[in-house]
Structure formats: structure tokens, C-alpha cells
PDB file of C-alpha atoms in Angstrom:
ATOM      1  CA  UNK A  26      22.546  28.620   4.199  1.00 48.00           C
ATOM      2  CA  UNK A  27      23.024  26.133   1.326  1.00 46.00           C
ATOM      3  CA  UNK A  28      20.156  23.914  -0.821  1.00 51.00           C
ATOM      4  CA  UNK A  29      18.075  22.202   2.167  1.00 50.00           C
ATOM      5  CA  UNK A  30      16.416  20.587  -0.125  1.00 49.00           C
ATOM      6  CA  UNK A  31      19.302  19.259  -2.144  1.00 51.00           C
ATOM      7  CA  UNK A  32      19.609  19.583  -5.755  1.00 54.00           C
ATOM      8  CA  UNK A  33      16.639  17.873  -8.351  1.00 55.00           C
ATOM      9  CA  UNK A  34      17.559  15.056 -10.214  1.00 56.00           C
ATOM     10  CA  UNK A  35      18.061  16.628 -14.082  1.00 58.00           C
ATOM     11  CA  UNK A  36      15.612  14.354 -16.313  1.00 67.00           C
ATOM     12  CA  UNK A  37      16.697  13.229 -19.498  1.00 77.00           C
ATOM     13  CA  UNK A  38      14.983  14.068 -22.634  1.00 77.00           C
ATOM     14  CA  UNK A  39      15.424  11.500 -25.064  1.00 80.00           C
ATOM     15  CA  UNK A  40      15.026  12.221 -29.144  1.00 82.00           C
ATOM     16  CA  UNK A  41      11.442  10.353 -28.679  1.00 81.00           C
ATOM     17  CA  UNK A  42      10.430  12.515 -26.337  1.00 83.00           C
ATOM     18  CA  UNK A  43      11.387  15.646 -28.185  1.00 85.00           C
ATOM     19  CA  UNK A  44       9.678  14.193 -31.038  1.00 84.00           C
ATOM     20  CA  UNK A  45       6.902  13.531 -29.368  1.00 85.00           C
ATOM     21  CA  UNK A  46       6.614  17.285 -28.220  1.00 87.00           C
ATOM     22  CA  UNK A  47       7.043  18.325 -31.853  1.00 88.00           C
ATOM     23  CA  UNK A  48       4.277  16.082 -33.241  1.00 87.00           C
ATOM     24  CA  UNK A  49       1.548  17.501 -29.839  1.00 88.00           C
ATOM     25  CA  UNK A  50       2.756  21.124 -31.117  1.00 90.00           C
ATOM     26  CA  UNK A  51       1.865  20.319 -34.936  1.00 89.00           C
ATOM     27  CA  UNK A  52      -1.585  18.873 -33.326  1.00 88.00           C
ATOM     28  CA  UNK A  53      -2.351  21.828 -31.811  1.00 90.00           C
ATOM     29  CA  UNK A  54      -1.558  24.332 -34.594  1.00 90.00           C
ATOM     30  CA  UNK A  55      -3.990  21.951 -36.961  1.00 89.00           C
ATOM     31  CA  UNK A  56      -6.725  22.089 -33.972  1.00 89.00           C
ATOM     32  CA  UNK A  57      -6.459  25.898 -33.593  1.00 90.00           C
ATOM     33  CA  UNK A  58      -6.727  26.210 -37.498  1.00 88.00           C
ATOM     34  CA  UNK A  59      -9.590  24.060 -37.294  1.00 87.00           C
ATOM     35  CA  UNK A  60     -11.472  26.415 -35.058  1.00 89.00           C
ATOM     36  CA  UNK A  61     -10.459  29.258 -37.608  1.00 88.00           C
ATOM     37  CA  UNK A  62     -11.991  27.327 -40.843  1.00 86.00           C
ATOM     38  CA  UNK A  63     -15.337  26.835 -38.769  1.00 87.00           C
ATOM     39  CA  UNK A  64     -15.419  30.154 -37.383  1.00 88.00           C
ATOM     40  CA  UNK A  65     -15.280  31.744 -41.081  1.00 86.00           C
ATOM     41  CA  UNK A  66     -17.641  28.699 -42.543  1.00 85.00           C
ATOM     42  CA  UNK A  67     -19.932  29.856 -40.528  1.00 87.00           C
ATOM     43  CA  UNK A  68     -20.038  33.731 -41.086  1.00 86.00           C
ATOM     44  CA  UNK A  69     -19.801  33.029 -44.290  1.00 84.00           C
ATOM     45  CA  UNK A  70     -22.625  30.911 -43.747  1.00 84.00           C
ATOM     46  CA  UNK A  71     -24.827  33.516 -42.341  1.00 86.00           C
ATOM     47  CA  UNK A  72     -23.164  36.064 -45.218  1.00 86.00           C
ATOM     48  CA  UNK A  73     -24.870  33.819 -48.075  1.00 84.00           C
ATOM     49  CA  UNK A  74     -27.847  33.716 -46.422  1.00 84.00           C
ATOM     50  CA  UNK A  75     -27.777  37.605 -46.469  1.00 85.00           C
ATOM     51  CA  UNK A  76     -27.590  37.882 -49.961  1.00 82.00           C
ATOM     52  CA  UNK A  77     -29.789  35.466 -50.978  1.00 82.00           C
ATOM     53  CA  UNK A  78     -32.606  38.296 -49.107  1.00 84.00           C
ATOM     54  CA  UNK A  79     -30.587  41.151 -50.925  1.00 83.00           C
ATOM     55  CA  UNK A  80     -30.884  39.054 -54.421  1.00 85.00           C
ATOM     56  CA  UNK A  81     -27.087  38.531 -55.150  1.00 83.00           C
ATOM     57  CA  UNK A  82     -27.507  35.198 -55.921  1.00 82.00           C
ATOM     58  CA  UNK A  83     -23.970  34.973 -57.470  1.00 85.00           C
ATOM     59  CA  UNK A  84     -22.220  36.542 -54.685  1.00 82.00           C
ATOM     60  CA  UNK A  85     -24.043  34.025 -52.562  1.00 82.00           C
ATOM     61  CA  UNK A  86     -23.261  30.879 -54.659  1.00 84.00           C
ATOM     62  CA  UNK A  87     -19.396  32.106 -54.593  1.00 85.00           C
ATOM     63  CA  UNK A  88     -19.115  32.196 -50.519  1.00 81.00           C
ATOM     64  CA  UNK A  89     -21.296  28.636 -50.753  1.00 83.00           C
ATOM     65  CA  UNK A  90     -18.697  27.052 -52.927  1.00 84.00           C
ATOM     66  CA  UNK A  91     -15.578  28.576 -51.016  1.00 84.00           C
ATOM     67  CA  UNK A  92     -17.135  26.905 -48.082  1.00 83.00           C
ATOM     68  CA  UNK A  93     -17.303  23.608 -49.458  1.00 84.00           C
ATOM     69  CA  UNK A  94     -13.444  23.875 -50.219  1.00 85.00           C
ATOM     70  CA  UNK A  95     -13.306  24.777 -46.639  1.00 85.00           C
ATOM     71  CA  UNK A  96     -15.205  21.384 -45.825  1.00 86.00           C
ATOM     72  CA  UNK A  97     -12.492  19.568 -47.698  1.00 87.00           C
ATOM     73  CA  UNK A  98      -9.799  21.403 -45.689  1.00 86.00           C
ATOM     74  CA  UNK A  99     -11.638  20.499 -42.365  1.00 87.00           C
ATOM     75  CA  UNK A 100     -11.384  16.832 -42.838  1.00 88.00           C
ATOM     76  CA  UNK A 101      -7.913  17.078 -44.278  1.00 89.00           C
ATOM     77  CA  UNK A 102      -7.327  18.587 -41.006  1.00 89.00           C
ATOM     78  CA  UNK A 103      -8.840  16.236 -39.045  1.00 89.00           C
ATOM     79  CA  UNK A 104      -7.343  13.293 -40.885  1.00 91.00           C
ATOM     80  CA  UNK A 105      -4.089  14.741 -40.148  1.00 90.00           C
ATOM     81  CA  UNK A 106      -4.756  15.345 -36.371  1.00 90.00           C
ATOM     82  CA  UNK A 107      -5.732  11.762 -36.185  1.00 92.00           C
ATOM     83  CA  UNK A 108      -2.680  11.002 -38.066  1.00 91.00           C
ATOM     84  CA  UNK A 109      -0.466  12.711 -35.751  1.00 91.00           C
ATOM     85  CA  UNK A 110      -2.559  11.586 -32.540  1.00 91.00           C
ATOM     86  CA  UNK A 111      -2.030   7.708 -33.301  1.00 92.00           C
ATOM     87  CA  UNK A 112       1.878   8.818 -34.029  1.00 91.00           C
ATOM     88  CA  UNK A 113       1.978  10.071 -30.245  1.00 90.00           C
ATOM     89  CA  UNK A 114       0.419   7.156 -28.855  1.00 91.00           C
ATOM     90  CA  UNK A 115       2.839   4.410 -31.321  1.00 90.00           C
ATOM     91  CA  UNK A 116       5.879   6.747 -29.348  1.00 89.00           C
ATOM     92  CA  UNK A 117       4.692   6.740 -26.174  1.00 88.00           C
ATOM     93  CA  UNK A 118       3.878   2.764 -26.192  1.00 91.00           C
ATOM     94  CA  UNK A 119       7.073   2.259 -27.726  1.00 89.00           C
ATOM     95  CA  UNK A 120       9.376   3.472 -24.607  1.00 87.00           C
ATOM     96  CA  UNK A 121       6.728   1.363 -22.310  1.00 90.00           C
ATOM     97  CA  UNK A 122       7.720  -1.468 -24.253  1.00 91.00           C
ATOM     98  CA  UNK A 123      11.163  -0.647 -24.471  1.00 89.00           C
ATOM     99  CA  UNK A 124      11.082   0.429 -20.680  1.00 90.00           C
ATOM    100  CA  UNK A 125       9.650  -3.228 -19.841  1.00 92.00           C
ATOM    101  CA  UNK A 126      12.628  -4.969 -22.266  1.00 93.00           C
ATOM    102  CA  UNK A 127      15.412  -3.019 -20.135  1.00 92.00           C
ATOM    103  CA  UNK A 128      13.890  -4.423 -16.977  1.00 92.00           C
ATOM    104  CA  UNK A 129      13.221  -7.555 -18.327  1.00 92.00           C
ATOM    105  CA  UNK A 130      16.810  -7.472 -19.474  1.00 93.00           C
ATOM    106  CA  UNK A 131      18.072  -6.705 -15.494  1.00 92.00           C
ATOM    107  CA  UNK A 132      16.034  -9.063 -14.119  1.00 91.00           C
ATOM    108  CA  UNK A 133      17.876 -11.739 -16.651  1.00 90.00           C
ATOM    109  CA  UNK A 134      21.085 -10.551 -15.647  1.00 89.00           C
ATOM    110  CA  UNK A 135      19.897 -11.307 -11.900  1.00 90.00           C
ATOM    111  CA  UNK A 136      18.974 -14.542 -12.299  1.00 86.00           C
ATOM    112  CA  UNK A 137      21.939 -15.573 -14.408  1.00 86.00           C
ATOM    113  CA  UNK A 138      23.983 -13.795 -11.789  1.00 85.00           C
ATOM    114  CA  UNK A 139      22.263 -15.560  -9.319  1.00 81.00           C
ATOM    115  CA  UNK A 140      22.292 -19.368 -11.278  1.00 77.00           C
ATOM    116  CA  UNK A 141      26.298 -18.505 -11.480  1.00 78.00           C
ATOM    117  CA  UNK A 142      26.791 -18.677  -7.549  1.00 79.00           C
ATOM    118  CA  UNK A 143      24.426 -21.284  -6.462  1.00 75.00           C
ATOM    119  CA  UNK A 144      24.857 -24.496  -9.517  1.00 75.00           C
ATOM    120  CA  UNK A 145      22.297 -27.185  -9.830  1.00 79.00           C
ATOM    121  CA  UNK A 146      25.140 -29.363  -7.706  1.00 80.00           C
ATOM    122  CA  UNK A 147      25.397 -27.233  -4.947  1.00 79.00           C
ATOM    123  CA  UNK A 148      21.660 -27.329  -4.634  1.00 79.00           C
ATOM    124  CA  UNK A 149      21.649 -30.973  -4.862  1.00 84.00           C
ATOM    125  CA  UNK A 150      24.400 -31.332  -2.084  1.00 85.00           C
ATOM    126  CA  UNK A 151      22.860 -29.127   0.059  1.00 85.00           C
ATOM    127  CA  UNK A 152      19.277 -30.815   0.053  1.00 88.00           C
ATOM    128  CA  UNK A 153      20.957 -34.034   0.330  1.00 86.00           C
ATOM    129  CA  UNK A 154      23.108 -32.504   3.871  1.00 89.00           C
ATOM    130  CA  UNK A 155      19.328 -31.003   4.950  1.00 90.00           C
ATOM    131  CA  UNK A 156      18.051 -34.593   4.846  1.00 88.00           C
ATOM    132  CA  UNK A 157      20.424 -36.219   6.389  1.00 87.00           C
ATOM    133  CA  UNK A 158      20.728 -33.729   9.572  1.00 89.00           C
ATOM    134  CA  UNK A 159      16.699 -34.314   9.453  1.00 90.00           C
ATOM    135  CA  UNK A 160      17.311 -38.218   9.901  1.00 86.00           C
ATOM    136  CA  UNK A 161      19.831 -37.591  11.967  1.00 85.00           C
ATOM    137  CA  UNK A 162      17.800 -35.631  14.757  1.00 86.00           C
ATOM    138  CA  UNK A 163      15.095 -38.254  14.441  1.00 84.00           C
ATOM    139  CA  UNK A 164      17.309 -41.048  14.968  1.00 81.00           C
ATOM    140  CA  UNK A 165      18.450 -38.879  18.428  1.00 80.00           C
ATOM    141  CA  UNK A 166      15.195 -38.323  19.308  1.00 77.00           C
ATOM    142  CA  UNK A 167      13.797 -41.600  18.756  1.00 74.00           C
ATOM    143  CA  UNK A 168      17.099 -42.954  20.610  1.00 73.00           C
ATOM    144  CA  UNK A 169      15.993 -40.537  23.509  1.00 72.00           C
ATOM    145  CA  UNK A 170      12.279 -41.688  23.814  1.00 67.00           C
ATOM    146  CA  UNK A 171      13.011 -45.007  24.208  1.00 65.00           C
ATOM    147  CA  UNK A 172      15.591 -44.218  26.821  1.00 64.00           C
ATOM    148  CA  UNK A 173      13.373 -43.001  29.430  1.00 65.00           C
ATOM    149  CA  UNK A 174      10.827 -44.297  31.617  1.00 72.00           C
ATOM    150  CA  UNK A 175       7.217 -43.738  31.856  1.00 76.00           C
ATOM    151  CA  UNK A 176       8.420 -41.767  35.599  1.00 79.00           C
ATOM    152  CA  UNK A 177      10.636 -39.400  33.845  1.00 73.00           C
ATOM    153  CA  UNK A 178       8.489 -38.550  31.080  1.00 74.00           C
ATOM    154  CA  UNK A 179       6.168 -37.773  33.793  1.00 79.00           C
ATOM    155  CA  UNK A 180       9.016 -35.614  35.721  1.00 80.00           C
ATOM    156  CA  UNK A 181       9.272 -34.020  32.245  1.00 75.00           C
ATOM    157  CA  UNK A 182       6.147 -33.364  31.713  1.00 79.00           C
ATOM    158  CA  UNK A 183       6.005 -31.588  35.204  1.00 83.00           C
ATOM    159  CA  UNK A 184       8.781 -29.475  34.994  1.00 80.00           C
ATOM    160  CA  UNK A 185       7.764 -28.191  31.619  1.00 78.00           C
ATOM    161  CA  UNK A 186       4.656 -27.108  33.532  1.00 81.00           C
ATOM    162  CA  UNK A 187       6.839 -25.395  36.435  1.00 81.00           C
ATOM    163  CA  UNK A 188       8.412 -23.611  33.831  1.00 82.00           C
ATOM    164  CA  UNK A 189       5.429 -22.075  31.866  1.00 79.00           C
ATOM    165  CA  UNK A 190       3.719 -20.844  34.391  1.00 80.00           C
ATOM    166  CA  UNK A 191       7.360 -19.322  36.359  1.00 67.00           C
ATOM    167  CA  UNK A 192       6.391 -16.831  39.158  1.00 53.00           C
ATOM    168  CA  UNK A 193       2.898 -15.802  38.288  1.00 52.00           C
ATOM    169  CA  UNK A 194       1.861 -17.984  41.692  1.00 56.00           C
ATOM    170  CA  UNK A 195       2.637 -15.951  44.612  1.00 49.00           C
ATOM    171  CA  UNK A 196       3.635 -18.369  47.791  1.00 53.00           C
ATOM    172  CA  UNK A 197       0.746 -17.746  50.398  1.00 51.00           C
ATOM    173  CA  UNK A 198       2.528 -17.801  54.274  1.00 55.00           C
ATOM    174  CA  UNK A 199       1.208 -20.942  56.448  1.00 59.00           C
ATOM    175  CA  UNK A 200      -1.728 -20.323  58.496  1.00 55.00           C
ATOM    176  CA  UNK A 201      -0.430 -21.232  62.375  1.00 58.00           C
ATOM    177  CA  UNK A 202      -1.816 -24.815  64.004  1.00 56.00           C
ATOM    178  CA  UNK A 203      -1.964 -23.484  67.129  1.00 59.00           C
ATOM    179  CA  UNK A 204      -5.038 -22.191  68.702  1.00 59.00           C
ATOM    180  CA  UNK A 205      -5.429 -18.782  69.257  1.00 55.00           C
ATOM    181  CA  UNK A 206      -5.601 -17.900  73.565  1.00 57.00           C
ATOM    182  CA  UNK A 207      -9.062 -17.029  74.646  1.00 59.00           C
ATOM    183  CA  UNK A 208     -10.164 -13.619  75.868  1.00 55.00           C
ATOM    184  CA  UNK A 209     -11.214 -13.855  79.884  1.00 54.00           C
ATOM    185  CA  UNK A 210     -14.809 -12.824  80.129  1.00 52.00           C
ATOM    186  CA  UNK A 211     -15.830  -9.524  82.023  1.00 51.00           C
ATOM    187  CA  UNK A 212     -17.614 -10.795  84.439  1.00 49.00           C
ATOM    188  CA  UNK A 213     -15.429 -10.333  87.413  1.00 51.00           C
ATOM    189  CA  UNK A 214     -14.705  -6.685  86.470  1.00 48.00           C
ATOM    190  CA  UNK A 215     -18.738  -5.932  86.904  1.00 52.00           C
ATOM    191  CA  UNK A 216     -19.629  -7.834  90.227  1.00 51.00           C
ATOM    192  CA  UNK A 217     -16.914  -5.254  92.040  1.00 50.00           C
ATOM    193  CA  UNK A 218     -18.367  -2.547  90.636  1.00 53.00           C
ATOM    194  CA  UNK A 219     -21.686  -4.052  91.959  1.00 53.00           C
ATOM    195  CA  UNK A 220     -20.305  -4.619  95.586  1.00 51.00           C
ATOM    196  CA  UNK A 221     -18.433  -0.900  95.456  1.00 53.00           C
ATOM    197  CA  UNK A 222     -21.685   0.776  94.294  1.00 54.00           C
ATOM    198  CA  UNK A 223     -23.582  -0.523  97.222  1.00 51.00           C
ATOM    199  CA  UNK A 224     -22.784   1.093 100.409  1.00 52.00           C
ATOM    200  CA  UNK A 225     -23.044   4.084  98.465  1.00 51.00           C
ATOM    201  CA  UNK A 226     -26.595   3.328  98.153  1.00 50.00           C
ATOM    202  CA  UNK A 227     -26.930   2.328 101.961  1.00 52.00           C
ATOM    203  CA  UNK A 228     -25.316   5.844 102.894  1.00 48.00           C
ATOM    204  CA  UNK A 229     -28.114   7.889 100.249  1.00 49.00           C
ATOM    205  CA  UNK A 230     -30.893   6.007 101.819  1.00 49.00           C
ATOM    206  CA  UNK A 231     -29.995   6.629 105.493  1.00 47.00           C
TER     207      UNK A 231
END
């Protein structure tokens, strides 16, 4: 069926970033020893405190003064995890910096690139043709304007009109002049109905 997805980009890994790896590994070996000098400080801690009840003072006072050389490991630890921390960070600014001088450095290229096709001249002659095709046009329009009457700037101004508004006004048809015939009354119609209803009526009574 083949990659669908196509095949990832392989990234690059540059001798800072390797030694930046290197220096986060040696950080984290110093932190986890760290943990391991105060773990044992401290049940050593509780150890003295133990024989001081029991009365072995000098088994006490020996785990007291191992632990203060432990104390003076701990911050040599810590001084070298800061050490190593501030390292990391230098690195890591470092290829931002140099990151923002290689694109500074393209966009230089661009513009010199850029100044190379289109000299200060060129510029110059091609404002100076956009000017004069600007005086030009008013000189043709000015020419026009005075060329034509108060009645044709009217018939201008009217046909602009016809166009905008184009066929959104339906023609309505012409309502007839003529007067529409009247309708004969029904009055005629009724007065033989009367005179047909009436010997009927003569017959009924007799």
C-alpha cells in the first residue's frame, strides 16, 4: 500500500545539541545523588539521635561529623547543578541568536538581491513617467470639462443614472383611455316576468 503519510523529515542534531543532552544527563545524575546524600543525612540523623538515648556519645559525634561532610558535598552538588543549568541555557540562547543571524543574513541577501534589479535610477525614472501620465490625464480631463455644455453634462449626468439603476424598474402596461361599456340594467328582464306571472294568478283565483 505504500507510506500514506509520506516519509518524516530526519532532524539534524547538531554538536550543541548533543552537548546540550550530555550536560541535562550530568544534571540529573548530580540531582539523583543529591536525593541519596539527604536520604542518608537524614537516617543518620535519626541514628545519632539514637545513641545519644543509648549513651554512645562517640558513635553519635562520628555519624554528626560524617554528616557535616555530607553538607559540604550537598552544596558542591548544587553549585555544580547550577553550574551546568546556566551552561544549558548559554547553549540554548546561543543557536536562538545564531538562528536570528542566519535569517537576518537571508533577509540581507533579499534586499541586496532586490536593490540589484530595481537601482535608485530606475526608481527615479519611473516616478518621474507616473507623474507625468498623472498630468497628462488631468490635462485630458480638464480639456474635456471645458468642452461640454451645461446640457450635456446634464445628459451625462442622466445616463449615468439610467445606468445604475439598469432593469430593477419593471415597465408597467398603459392603462386604456377609453371608457369601459356600461352593463344594461335588469329592469326589462323583471317587468315580463311580472306580466307572465299574472294570468296565472287570474286562472288560481277563478
Amino acid at each position: 500500500m505504500g507510506n500514506l503519510f509520506g516519509k518524516k523529515k530526519a532532524t539534524r542534531v547538531t554538536e550543541q545539541d548533543k552537548a546540550v543532552l550530555q550536560l541535562k544527563q550530568q544534571r540529573d545524575k548530580l540531582k539523583q545523588y543529591q536525593k541519596k546524600i539527604t536520604f542518608q543525612m537524614d537516617k543518620e540523623r535519626q541514628l545519632a539521635k539514637q545513641l545519644l538515648k543509648d549513651g554512645k556519645k562517640e558513635k553519635a559525634l562520628l555519624l554528626l561529623k560524617k554528616k557535616r561532610y555530607q553538607d559540604q558535598l550537598l552544596d558542591k552538588t548544587e553549585n555544580h547543578i547550577c553550574n551546568l543549568e546556566r551552561m544549558v541555557q548559554d547553549i540554548e540562547f546561543s543557536q536562538i541568536e545564531m538562528k536570528v543571524i542566519e535569517g537576518l543574513k537571508v533577509g540581507n541577501d533579499c534586499l541586496k538581491k532586490m536593490h540589484e534589479m530595481l537601482s535608485i535610477d530606475e526608481v527615479e525614472r519611473i516616478m518621474d513617467e507616473t507623474h507625468d501620465a498623472i498630468e497628462y490625464q488631468k490635462q485630458i480631463d480638464e480639456l474635456l470639462v471645458g468642452s461640454l455644455t451645461q446640457e450635456d453634462e446634464d445628459a451625462v449626468l442622466a445616463e449615468l443614472e439610467a445606468i445604475t439603476q439598469g432593469d430593477a424598474d419593471l415597465e408597467l402596461p398603459e392603462v386604456p383611455g377609453e371608457e369601459l361599456p356600461e352593463i344594461p340594467e335588469q329592469g326589462p328582464v323583471r317587468e315580463k316576468e311580472r306580466v307572465k306571472k299574472k294570468p296565472e294568478q287570474e286562472m288560481l283565483a277563478v
